[in-house]
Tab-separated table of C-alpha atoms in Angstrom:
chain	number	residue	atom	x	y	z
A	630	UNK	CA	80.808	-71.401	-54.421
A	631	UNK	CA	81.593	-75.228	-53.278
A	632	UNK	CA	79.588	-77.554	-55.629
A	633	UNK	CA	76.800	-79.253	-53.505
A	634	UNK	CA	75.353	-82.784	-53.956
A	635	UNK	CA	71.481	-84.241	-53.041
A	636	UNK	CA	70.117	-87.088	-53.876
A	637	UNK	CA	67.686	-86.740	-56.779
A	638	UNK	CA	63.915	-87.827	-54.735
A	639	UNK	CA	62.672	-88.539	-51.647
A	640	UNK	CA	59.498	-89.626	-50.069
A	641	UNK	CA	57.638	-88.626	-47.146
A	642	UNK	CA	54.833	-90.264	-45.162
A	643	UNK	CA	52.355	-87.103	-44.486
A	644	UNK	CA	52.974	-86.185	-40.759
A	645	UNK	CA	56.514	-87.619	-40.631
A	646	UNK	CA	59.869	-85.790	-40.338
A	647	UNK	CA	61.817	-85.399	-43.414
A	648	UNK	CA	65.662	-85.393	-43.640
A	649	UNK	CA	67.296	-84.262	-46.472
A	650	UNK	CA	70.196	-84.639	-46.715
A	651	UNK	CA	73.012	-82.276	-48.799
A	652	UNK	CA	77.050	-82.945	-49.341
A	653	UNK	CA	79.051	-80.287	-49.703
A	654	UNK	CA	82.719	-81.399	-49.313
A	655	UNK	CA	84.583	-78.504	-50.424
A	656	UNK	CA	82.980	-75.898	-48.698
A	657	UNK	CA	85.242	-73.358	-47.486
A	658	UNK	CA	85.253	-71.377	-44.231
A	659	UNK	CA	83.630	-68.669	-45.107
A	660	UNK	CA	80.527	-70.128	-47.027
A	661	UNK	CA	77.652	-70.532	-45.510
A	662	UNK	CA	75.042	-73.531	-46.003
A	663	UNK	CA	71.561	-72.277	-47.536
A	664	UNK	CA	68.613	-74.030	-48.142
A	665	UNK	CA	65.819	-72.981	-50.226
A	666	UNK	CA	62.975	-74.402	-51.723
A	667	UNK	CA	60.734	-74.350	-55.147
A	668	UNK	CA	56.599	-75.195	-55.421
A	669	UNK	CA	55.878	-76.537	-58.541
A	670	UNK	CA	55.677	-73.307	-60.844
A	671	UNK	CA	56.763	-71.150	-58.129
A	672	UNK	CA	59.736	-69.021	-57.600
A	673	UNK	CA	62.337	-70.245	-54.389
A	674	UNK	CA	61.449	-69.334	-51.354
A	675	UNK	CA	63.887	-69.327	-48.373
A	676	UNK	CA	64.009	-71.438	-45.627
A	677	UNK	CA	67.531	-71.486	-43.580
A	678	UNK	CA	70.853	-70.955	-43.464
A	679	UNK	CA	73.817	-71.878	-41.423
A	680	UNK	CA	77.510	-71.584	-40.985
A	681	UNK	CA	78.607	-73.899	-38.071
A	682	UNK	CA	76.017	-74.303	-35.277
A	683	UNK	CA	72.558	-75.904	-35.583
A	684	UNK	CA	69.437	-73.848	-36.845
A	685	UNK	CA	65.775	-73.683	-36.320
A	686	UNK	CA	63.327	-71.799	-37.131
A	687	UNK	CA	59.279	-71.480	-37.815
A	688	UNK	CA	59.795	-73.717	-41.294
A	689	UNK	CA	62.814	-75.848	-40.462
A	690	UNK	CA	66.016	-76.990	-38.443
A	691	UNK	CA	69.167	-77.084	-40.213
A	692	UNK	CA	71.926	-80.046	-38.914
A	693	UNK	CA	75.140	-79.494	-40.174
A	694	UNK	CA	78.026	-81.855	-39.407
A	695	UNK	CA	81.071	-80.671	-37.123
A	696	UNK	CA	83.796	-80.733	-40.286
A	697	UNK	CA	80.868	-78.747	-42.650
A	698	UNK	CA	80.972	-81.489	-44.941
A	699	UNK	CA	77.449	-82.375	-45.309
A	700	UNK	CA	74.393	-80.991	-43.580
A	701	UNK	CA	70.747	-81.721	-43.266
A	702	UNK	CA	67.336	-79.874	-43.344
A	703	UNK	CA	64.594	-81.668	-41.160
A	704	UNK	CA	61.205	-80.972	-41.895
A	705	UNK	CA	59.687	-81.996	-38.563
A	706	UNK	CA	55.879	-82.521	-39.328
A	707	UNK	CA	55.911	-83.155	-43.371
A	708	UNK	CA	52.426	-81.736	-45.026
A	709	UNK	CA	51.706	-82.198	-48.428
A	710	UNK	CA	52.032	-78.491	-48.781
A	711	UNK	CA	55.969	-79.614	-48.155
A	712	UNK	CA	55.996	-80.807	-51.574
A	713	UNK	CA	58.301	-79.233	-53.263
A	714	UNK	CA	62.213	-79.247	-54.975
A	715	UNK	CA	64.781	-77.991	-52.201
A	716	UNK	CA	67.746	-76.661	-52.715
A	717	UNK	CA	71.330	-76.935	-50.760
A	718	UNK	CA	73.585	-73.741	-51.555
A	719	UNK	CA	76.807	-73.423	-50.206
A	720	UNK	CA	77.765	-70.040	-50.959
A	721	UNK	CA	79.505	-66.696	-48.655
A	722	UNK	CA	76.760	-64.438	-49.486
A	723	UNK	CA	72.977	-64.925	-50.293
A	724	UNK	CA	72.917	-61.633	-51.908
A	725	UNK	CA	75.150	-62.492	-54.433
A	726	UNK	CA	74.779	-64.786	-57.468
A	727	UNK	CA	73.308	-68.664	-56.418
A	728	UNK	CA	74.046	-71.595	-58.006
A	729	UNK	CA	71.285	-73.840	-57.976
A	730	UNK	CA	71.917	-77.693	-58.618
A	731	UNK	CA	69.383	-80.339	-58.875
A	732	UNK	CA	68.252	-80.414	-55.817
A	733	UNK	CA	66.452	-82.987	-54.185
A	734	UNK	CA	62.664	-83.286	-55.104
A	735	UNK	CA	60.335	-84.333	-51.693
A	736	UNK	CA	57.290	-85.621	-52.639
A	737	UNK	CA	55.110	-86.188	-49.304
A	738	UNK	CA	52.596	-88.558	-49.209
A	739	UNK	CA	48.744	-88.733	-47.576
B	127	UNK	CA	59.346	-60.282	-45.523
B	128	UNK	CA	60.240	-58.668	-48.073
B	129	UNK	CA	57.949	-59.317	-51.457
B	130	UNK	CA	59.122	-59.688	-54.862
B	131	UNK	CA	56.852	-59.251	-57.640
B	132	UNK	CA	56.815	-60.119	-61.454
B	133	UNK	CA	54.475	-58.888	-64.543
B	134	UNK	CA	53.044	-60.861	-66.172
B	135	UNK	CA	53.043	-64.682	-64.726
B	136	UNK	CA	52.233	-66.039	-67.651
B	137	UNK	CA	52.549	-64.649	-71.553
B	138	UNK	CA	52.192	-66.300	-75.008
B	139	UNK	CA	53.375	-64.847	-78.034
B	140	UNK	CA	54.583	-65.317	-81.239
B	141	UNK	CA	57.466	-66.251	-82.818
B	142	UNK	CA	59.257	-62.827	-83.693
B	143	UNK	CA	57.627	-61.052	-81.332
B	144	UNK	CA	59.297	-59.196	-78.049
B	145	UNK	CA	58.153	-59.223	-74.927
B	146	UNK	CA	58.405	-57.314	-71.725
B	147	UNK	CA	58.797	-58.848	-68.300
B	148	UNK	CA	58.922	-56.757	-65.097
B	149	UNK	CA	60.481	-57.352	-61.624
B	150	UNK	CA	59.218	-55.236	-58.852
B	151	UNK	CA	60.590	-55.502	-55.066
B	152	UNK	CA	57.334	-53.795	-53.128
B	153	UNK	CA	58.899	-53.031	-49.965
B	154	UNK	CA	62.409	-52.849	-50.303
B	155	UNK	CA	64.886	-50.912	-52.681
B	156	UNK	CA	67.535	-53.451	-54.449
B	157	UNK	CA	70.509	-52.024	-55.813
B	158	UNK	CA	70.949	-55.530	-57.410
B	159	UNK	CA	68.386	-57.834	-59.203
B	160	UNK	CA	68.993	-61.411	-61.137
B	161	UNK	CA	67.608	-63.432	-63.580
B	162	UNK	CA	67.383	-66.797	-64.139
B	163	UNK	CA	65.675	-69.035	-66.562
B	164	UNK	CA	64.455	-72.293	-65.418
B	165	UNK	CA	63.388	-74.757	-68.347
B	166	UNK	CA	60.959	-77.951	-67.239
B	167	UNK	CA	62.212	-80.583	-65.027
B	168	UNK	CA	65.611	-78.166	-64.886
B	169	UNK	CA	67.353	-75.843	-62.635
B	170	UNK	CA	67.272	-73.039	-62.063
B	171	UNK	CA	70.015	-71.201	-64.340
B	172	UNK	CA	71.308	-66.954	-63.366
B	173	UNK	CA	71.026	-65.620	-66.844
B	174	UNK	CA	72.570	-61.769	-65.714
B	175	UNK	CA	73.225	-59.744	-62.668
B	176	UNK	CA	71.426	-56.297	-63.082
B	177	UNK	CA	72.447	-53.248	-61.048
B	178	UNK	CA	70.853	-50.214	-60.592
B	179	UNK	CA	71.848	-47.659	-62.768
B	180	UNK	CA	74.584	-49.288	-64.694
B	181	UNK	CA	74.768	-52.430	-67.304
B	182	UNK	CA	73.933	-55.736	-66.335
B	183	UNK	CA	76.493	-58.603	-66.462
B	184	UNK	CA	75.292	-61.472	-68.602
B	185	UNK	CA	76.245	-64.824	-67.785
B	186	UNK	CA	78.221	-66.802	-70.719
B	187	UNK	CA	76.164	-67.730	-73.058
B	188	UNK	CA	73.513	-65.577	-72.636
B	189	UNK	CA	73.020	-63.249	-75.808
B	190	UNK	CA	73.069	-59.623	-74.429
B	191	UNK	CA	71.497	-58.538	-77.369
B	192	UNK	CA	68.474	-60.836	-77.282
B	193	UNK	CA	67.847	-60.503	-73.932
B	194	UNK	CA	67.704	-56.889	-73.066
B	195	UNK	CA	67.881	-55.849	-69.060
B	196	UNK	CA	66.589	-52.322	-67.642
B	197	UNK	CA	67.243	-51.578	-64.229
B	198	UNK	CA	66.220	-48.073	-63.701
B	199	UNK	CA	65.377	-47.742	-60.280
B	200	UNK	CA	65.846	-49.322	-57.070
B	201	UNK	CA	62.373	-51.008	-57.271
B	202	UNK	CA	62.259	-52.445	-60.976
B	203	UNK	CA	63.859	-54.333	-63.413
B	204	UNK	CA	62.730	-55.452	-67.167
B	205	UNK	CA	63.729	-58.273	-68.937
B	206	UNK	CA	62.682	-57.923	-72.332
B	207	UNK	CA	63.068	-60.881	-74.877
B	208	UNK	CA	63.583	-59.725	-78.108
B	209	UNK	CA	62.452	-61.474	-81.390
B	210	UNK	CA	61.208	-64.653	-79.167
B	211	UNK	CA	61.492	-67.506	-80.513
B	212	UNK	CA	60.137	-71.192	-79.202
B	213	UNK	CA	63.391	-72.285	-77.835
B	214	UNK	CA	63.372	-69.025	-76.001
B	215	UNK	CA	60.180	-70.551	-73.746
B	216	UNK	CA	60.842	-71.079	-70.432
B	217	UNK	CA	60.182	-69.880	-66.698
B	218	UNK	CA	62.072	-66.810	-66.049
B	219	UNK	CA	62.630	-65.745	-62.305
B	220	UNK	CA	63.726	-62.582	-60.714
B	221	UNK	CA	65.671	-62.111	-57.457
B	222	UNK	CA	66.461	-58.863	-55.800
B	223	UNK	CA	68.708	-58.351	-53.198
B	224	UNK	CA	67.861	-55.517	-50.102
B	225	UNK	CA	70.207	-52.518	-50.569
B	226	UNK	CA	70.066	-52.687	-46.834
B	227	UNK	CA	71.101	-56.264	-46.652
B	228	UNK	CA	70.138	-57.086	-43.413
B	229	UNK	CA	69.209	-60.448	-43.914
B	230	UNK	CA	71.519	-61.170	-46.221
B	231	UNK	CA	69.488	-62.869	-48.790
B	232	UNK	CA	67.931	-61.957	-51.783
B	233	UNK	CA	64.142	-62.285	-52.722
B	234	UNK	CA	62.831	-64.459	-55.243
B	235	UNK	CA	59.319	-63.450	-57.566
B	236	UNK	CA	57.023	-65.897	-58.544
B	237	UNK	CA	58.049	-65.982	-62.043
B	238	UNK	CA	56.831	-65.437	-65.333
B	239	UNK	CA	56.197	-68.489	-68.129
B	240	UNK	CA	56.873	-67.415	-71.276
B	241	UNK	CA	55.715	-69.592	-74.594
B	242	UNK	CA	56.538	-68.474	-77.600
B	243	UNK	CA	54.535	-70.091	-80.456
């Protein structure tokens, strides 16, 4: 799986959209761009995924750039519920084995 | 969606000590199941890839022997660490992926915090 690279923290005003951001260079063709995220003692819990075109769904919409080299999860209405670690996985299958890097931790603020 | 559970979330034991944890997928069967290990302010790190039926595939590193894996059926997996140890106390998270894959994903549990004094 292509190595993936976030920024360590970010901050949110409550309310706001948050963009986060994710680099993943050497992605190859086939891998697809997954986005997950943890609650403090909590296990991951899925948000999106993508391969080339723009997602949405209820939780998120996923941006990714036109050469796949970076990408970026928008949070549209940031709650303090939102506060969390999230993920960026470039990998071809979900169901296989994930390899989790820092991640990027979103604190949201009141 | 599909719900992932784990027994117990939380355990303390003592050093020397095994102990048990379970991974459950409630509505779905998963041929495959993974654990990780998360230690604080850390990652999230795939200890072994268990499959239903056969032996699980540890990651390097990971002592096979210490860190016994069960996967009998399609709906449960055990992790059990064996003669625990402090250094062994962590967060330890199961995945499971649908046999069905048709969302291509797998399922994370809640996870299970393990101190071993």
């Amino acid at each position: 799986d292509a190595k993936t690279t976030q920024p360590p923290s970010m901050d949110c005003a409550e309310g706001r959209a948050a963009n986060l951001p994710c680099n993943h260079s050497t992605i190859s063709g086939n891998e697809y761009v997954y986005w997950y995220r943890q609650i403090h003692s909590q296990g991951p819990q899925y948000i999106i995924h993508g391969l080339k075109n723009n997602e949405t769904n209820e939780m998120a919409s996923l941006i990714i750039t036109e050469d796949r080299k970076s990408s970026t999860l928008i949070l549209p209405h940031a709650t303090l519920r939102d506060t969390a670690v999230y993920y960026c996985i470039a990998a071809r299958n979900a169901g296989n084995m994930l390899t989790f890097g820092g991640g990027t931790r979103l604190m949201v603020k009141p | 969606g599909a719900v992932v559970s784990q027994h117990p979330s939380r355990v303390i034991c003592k050093s020397g000590t095994s102990v048990k944890i379970e991974c459950r997928s409630l509505d779905f069967q998963a041929t495959t199941m993974f654990w990780y290990r998360q230690f604080p302010k850390q990652s999230l790190m795939l200890m072994a890839t268990s499959n239903e039926g056969s032996k699980a595939t540890y990651e390097q590193g990971v002592e096979k022997d210490k860190f016994l894996i069960n996967h009998a059926s399609l709906t449960l997996s055990t992790l059990t660490v064996t003669s625990a140890h402090p250094e062994d106390s962590s967060f330890y998270i199961c995945s499971a992926r649908d046999r069905l894959e048709v969302h291509n994903e797998q399922f994370f549990g809640p996870g299970t915090r393990l101190t071993v004094l």
